[in-house]
XYZ file of C-alpha atoms in Angstrom:
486
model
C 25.245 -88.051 5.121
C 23.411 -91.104 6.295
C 22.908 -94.033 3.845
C 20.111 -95.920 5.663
C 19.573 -99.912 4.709
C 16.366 -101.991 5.627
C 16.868 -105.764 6.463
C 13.539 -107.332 6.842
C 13.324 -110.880 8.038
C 10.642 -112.112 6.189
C 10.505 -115.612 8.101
C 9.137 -114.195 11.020
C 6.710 -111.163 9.475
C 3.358 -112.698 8.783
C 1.318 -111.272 5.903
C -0.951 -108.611 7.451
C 2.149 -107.191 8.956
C 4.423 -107.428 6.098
C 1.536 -105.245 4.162
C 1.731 -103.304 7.084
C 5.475 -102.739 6.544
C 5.531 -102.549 2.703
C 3.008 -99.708 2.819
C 5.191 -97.939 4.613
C 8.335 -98.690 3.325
C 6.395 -97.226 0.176
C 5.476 -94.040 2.271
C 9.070 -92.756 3.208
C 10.154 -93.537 -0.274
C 7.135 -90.669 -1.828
C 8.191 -88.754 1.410
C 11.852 -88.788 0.589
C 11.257 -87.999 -3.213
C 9.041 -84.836 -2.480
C 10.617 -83.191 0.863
C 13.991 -83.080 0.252
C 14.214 -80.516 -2.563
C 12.977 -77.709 -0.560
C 15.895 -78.432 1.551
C 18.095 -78.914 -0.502
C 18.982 -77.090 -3.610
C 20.889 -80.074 -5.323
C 20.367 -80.885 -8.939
C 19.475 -84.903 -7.986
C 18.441 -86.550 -4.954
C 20.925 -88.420 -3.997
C 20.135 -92.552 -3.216
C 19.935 -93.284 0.210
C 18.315 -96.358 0.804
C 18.922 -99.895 0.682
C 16.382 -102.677 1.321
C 17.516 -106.223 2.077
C 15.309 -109.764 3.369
C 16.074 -113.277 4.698
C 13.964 -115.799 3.420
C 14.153 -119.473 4.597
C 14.882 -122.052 1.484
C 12.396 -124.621 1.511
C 14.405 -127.190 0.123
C 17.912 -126.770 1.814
C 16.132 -125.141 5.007
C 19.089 -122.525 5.224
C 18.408 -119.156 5.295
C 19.291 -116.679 2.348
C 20.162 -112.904 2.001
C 18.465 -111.618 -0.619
C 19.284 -107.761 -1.921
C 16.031 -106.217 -2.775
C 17.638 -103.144 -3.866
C 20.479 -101.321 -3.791
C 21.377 -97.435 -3.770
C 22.907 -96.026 -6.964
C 24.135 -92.418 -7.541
C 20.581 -90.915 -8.307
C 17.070 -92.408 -6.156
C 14.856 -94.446 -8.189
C 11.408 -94.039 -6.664
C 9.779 -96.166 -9.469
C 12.756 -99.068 -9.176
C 12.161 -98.754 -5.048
C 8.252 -99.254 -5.275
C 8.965 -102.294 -7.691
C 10.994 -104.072 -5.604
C 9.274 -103.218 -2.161
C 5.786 -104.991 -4.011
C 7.737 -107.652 -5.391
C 8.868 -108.815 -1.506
C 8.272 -112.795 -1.751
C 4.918 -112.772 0.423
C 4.740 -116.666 1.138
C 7.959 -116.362 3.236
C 6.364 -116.518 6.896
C 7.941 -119.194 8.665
C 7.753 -119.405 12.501
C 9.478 -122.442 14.000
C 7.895 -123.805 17.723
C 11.232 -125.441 19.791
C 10.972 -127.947 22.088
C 10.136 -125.676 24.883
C 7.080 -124.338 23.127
C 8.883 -120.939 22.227
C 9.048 -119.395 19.055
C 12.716 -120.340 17.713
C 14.669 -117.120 15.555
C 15.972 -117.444 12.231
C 19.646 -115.844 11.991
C 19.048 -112.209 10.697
C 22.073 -112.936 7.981
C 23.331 -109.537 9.340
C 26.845 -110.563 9.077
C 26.569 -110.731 5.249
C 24.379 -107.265 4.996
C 27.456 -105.915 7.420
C 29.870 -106.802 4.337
C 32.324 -105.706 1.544
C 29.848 -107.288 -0.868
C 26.858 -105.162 0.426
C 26.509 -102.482 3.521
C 30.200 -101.626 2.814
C 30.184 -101.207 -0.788
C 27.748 -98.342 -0.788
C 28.562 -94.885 -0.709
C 31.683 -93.116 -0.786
C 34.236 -93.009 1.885
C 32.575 -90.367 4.029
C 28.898 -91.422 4.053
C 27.570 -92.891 7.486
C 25.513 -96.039 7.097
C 22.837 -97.376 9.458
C 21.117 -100.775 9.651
C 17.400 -100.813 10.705
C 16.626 -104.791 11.275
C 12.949 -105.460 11.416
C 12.001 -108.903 13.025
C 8.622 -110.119 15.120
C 11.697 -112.450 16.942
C 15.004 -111.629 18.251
C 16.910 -114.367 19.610
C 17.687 -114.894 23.218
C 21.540 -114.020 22.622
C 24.277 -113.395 20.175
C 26.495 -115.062 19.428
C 30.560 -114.773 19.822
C 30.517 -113.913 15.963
C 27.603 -111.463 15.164
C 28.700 -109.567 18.516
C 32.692 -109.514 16.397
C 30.514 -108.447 13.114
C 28.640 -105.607 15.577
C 31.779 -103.940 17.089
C 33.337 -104.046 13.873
C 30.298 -102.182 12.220
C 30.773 -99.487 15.244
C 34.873 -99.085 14.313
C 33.183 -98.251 10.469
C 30.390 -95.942 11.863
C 27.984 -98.019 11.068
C 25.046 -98.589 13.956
C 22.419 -100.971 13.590
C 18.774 -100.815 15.422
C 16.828 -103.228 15.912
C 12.854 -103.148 15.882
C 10.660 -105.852 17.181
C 7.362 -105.722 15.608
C 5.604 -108.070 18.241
C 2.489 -110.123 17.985
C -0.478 -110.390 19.298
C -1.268 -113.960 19.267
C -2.658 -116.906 21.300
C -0.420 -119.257 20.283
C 2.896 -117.223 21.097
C 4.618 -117.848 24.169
C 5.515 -114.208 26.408
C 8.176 -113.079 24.781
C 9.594 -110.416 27.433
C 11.873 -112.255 28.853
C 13.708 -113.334 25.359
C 13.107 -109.716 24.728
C 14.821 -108.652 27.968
C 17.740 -111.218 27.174
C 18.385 -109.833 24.027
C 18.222 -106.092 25.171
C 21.140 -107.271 28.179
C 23.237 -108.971 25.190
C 23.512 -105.273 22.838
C 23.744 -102.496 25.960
C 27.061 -102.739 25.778
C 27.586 -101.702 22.030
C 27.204 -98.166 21.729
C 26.537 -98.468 18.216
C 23.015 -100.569 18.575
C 19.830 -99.640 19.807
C 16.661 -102.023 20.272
C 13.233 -100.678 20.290
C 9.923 -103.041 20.001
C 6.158 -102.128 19.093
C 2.824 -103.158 19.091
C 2.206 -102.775 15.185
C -0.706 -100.185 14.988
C -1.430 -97.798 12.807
C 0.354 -94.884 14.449
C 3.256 -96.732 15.408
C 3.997 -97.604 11.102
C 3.117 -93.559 10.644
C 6.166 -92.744 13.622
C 8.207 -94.707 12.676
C 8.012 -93.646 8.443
C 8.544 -90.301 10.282
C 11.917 -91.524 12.351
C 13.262 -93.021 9.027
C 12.296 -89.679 7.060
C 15.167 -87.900 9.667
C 17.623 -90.624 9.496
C 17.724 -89.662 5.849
C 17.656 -85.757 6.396
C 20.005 -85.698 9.409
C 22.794 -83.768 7.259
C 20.244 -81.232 6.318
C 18.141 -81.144 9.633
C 20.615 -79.435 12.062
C 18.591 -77.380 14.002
C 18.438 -73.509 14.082
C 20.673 -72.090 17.084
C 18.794 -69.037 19.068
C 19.221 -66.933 21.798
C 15.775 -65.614 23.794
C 17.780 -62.387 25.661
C 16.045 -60.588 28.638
C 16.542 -56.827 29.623
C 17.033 -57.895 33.025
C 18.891 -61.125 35.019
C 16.606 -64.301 34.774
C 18.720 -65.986 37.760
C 22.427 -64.942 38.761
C 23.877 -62.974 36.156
C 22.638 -64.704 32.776
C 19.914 -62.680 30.584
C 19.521 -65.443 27.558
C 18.382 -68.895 27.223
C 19.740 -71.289 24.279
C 17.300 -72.688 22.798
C 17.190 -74.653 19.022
C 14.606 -73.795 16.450
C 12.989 -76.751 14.236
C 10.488 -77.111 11.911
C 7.188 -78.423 12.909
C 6.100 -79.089 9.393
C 6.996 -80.009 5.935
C 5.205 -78.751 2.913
C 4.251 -81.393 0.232
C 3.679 -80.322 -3.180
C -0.249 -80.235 -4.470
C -0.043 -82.314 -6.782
C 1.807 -83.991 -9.899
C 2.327 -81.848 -13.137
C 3.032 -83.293 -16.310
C 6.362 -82.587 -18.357
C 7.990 -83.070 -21.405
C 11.606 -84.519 -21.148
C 14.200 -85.495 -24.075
C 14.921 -89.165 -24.911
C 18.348 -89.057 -24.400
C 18.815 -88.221 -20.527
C 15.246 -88.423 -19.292
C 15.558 -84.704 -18.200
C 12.207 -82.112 -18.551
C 12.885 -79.692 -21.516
C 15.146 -76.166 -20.617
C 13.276 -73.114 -20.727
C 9.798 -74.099 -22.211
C 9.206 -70.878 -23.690
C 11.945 -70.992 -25.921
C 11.233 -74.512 -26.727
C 7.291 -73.272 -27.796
C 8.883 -70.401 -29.996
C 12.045 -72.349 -31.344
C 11.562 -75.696 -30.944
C 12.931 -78.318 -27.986
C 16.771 -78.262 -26.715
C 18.518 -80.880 -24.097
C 18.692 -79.347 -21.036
C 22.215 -81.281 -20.568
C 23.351 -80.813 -24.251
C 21.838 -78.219 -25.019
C 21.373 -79.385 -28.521
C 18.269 -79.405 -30.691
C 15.486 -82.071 -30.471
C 13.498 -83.427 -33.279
C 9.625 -85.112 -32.286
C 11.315 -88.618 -32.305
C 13.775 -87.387 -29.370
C 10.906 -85.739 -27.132
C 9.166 -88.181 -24.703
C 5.678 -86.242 -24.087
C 3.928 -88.262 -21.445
C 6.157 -87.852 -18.080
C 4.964 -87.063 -14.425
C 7.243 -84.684 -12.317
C 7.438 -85.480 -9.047
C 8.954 -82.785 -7.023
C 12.298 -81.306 -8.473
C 14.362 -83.740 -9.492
C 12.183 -87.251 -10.078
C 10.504 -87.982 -13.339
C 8.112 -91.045 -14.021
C 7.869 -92.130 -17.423
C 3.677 -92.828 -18.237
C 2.195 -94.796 -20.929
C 1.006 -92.907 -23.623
C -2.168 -93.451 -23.068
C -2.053 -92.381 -19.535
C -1.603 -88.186 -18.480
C -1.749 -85.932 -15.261
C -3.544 -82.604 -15.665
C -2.062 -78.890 -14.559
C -3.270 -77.883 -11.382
C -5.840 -75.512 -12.258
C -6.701 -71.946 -10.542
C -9.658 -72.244 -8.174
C -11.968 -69.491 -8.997
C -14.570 -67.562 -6.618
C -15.917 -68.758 -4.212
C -13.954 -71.789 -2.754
C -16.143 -74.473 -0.953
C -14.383 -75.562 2.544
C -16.096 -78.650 4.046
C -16.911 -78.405 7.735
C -15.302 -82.155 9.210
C -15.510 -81.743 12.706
C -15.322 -79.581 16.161
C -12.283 -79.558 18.061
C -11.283 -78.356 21.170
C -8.867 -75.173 20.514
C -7.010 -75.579 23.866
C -5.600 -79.197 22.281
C -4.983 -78.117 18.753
C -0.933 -77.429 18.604
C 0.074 -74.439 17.042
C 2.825 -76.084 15.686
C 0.379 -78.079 13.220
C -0.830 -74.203 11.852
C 1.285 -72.857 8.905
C 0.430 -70.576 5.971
C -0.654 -66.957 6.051
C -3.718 -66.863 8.001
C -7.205 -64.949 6.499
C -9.561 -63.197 8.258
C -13.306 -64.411 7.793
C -16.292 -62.005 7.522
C -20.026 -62.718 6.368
C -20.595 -61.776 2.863
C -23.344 -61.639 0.575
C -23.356 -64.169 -2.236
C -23.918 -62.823 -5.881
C -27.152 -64.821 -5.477
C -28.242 -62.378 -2.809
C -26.871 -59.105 -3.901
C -29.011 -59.570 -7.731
C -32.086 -59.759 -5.793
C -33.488 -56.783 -4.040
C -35.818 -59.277 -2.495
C -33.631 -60.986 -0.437
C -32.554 -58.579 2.051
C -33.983 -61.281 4.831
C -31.539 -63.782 3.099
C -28.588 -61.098 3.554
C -29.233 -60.792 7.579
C -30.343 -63.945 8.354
C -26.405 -65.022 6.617
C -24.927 -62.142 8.980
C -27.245 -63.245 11.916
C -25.752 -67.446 11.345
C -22.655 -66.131 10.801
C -22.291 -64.200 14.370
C -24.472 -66.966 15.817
C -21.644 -69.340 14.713
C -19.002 -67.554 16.469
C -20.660 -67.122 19.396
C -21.503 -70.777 20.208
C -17.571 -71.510 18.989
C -16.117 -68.787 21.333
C -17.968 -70.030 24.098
C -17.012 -73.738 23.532
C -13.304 -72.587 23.157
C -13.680 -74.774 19.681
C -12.770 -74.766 16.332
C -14.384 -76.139 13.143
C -11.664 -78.732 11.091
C -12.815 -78.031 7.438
C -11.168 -79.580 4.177
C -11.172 -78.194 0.443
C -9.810 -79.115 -2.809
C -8.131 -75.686 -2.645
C -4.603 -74.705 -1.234
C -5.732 -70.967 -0.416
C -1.650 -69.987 -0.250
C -1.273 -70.638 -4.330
C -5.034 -70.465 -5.198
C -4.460 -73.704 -7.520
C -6.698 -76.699 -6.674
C -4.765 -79.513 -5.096
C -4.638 -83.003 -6.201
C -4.800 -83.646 -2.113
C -7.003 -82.817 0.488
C -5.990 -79.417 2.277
C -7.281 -78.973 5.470
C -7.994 -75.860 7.620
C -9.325 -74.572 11.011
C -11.684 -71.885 11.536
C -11.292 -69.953 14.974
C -13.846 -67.901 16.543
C -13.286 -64.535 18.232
C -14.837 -62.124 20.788
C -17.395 -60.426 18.883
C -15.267 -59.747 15.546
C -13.952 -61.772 12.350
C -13.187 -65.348 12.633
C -9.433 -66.942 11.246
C -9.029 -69.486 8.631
C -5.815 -70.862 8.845
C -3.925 -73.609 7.232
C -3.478 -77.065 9.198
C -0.594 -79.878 8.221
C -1.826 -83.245 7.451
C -0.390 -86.289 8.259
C 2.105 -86.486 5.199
C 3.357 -82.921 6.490
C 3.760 -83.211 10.228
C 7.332 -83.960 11.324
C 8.307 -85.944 14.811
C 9.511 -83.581 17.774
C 12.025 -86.360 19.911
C 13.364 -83.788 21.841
C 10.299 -83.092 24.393
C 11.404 -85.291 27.045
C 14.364 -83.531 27.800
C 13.209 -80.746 29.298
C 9.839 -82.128 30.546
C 11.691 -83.960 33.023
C 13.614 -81.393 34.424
C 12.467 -79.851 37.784
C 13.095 -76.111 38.638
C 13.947 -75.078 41.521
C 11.594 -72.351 43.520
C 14.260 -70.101 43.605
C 14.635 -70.017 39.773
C 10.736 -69.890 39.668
C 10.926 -66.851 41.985
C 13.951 -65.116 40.038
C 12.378 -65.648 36.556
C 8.793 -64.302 37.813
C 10.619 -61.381 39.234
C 12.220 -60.620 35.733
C 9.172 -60.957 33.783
C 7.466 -58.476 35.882
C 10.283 -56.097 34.684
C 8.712 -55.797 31.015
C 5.865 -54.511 30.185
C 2.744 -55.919 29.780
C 0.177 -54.679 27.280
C -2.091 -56.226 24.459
C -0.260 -56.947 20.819
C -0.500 -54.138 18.645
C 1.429 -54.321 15.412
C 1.234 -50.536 14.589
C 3.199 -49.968 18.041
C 6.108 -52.077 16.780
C 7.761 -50.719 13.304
C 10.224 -52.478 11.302
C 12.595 -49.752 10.026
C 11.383 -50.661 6.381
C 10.091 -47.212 5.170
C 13.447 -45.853 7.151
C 15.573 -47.826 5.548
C 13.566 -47.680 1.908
C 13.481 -43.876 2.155
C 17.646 -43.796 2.528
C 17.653 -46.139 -0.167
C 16.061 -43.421 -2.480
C 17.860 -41.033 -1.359
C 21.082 -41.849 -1.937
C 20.005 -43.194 -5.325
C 18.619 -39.941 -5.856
C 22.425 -38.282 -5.704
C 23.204 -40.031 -8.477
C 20.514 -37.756 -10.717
């Protein structure tokens, strides 16, 4: 498991970029609270995340760790988002040396690397990682925060740090401090140093990057073997490869729950609490009216806000016939990623609307929608494009979603076109494994020997009625043998 703790230096982030920051500080947290119960079938989601700062005090001109928050046993996401928006935000403080360069607070990460804080969360067996976010990194370390550093490594404990750099007239170049700094931590296996411009995408990567550092114990990949009838080169038929996910499902929306008063739990079985009345789902003990709380918000499995009672969330209702889908945008099929599609896909014919069908009249109507309709697909197929459409239905459950859902529609050679589900940028999940095989060079006589296999197989177009999966073979010996029993 890998506890994960944030140490922001606040005297160097100016405002837009600590808003930046907090926004996405808030994003992993919502990400964290509704991903990992898919994963994992625990009863609470365990607390993961600690977020420290350094502020400069005005009066004593010293710097000061300040803990923001720290893990418990269970993960607070309302606790979290209060003390991520309560960050001081007058704390920017950039100091100009008498060379005309930008001078760097100390990071305090001696005291976050401590009994009294880093080291006193978790159990025994928990790995712990510090992410330091700075827009300045001094030129070197010193004798003592390099002692601190390979002491964190002897505990399993690695620290990265991120420059956030600015764009600003008035900053001298920084690459050679940031050069410096990079020579003083290469030899410390247990640091890394990354720095980037702070855009947009880069804040979306790099929620995505802390997202796995928090799944790592649950995100080892799939192990598979691709095996050939015939050598690919010498005497090996298989290639290793791992299997990941490309996407994670987010729930539609929030549902509202009742839970008891005395552990802050949703009711057990709701049916029996409609019919006989409320129990504890940990006591299992009656509940009067006084001991329900009726206005909570589930948020995935295992987190419950508590709402005013003023304030309520409504069931996702079921979409009913026929389901508008918005048409956003063309895009070019040859760059959409497959690994972006998920959900069963639907085949899409022109029908007549009821509007059409109750009037005899409007036969014309009826054509001219099958005449668009082919017309459509046509000009797609020969544009080798797609059209990106969104609806307030997810077309899997048939429930509207509280969140956009978004889907492509493909063309085809003169037949039906696909609608198929496409991940949004809460779902999609970083690949960091590309470069190491798009680097690699194969040799021509590999090429030649792998060309010469292929040719081996067969070639022929997909047919799924060609290729049976033993499951009315294996159904049919099912009833039989149950049939010996009489």
């Amino acid at each position: 498991m890998v506890l994960v703790c944030f140490l922001l230096d606040l005297c160097s982030l100016s405002s837009p970029l600590l808003r930046d920051l907090k926004q996405s500080l808030l994003q992993l947290a919502n990400l964290y609270t509704v991903s990992w119960n898919w994963r994992n079938k625990s009863d609470s989601l365990g607390d993961r995340i600690g977020l420290c700062y350094v502020i400069k005090n005005r009066i004593s001109s010293s710097d000061e760790l300040k803990v923001a928050y720290s893990p418990r046993v269970d993960f607070s996401l309302r606790d979290f988002h209060h003390a991520v928006n309560s960050l001081p935000t007058d704390s920017f403080f950039p100091e100009i040396n008498d060379s005309g360069s930008l001078s760097c607070h100390a990071m305090k990460l001696a005291s976050v690397l401590s009994d009294q804080v880093l080291y006193s969360w978790g159990g025994k067996d928990i790995v712990r990682k510090v992410i330091v976010l700075s827009s300045f990194l001094p030129e070197n370390i010193d004798s003592a925060l390099k002692e601190t550093l390979m002491d964190a490594a002897d505990k399993c404990v690695s620290v990265e740090f991120v420059l956030l750099e600015q764009r600003s007239n008035h900053l001298s170049d920084i690459r050679d401090n940031i050069n410096s700094f990079a020579r003083c931590i290469s030899d410390l296996d247990n640091c890394s140093f990354q720095s980037y411009l702070p855009e947009v995408k880069v804040f979306h990567g790099l929620v995505k990057q802390w997202l796995q550092d928090l799944r790592d114990d649950t995100e080892e990949p799939l192990q598979a073997r691709f095996i050939f009838n015939s050598n690919l080169a010498g005497s090996l038929k298989q290639i290793s490869c791992n299997l990941s996910a490309s996407v994670n499902h987010i729930i539609d929306g929030f549902n509202p729950c009742k839970t008891c008063r005395c552990h802050g739990v949703p009711l057990c079985n709701a049916e029996k609490s409609r019919i006989e009345g409320p129990s504890c789902a940990v006591t299992f003990h009656d509940l009067g009216a006084i001991d329900v709380i009726d206005n909570s918000v589930k948020v995935g499995e295992n987190t419950i806000l508590f709402m005013p009672s003023f304030q309520s969330s409504m069931k996702l209702q079921q979409v009913s016939s026929p389901v508008d889908f918005n048409i956003i945008e063309r895009t070019n099929l040859g760059s959409l990623s497959e690994g972006v599609i998920f959900g069963n896909p639907y085949f899409v014919t022109p029908s007549a609307s009821p509007e059409i069908e109750a009037a005899s009249d409007e036969m014309d109507q009826l054509e001219l929608n099958f005449q668009l309709f082919k017309g459509l697909c046509s000009a797609l197929q020969s544009l080798d494009q797609g059209l990106v459409c969104s609806s307030n239905c997810n077309i899997e459950s048939m429930r509207e979603a509280t969140f956009h859902c978004y889907y492509i529609l493909q063309p085809s050679d003169n037949g039906p076109m696909l609608l198929r589900r496409l991940a949004g940028s809460e779902e999609v999940l970083p690949f960091s494994d590309v470069n190491q095989f798009i680097d690699h060079s194969v040799p021509k006589e590999i090429e030649i020997s792998i060309q010469s296999s292929l040719f081996k197989l067969d070639s022929r177009d997909y047919n799924p009625v060609l290729y049976e999966r033993g499951f009315h073979q294996k159904l049919n010996l099912l009833v039989k043998e149950s049939l010996q029993f009489g």
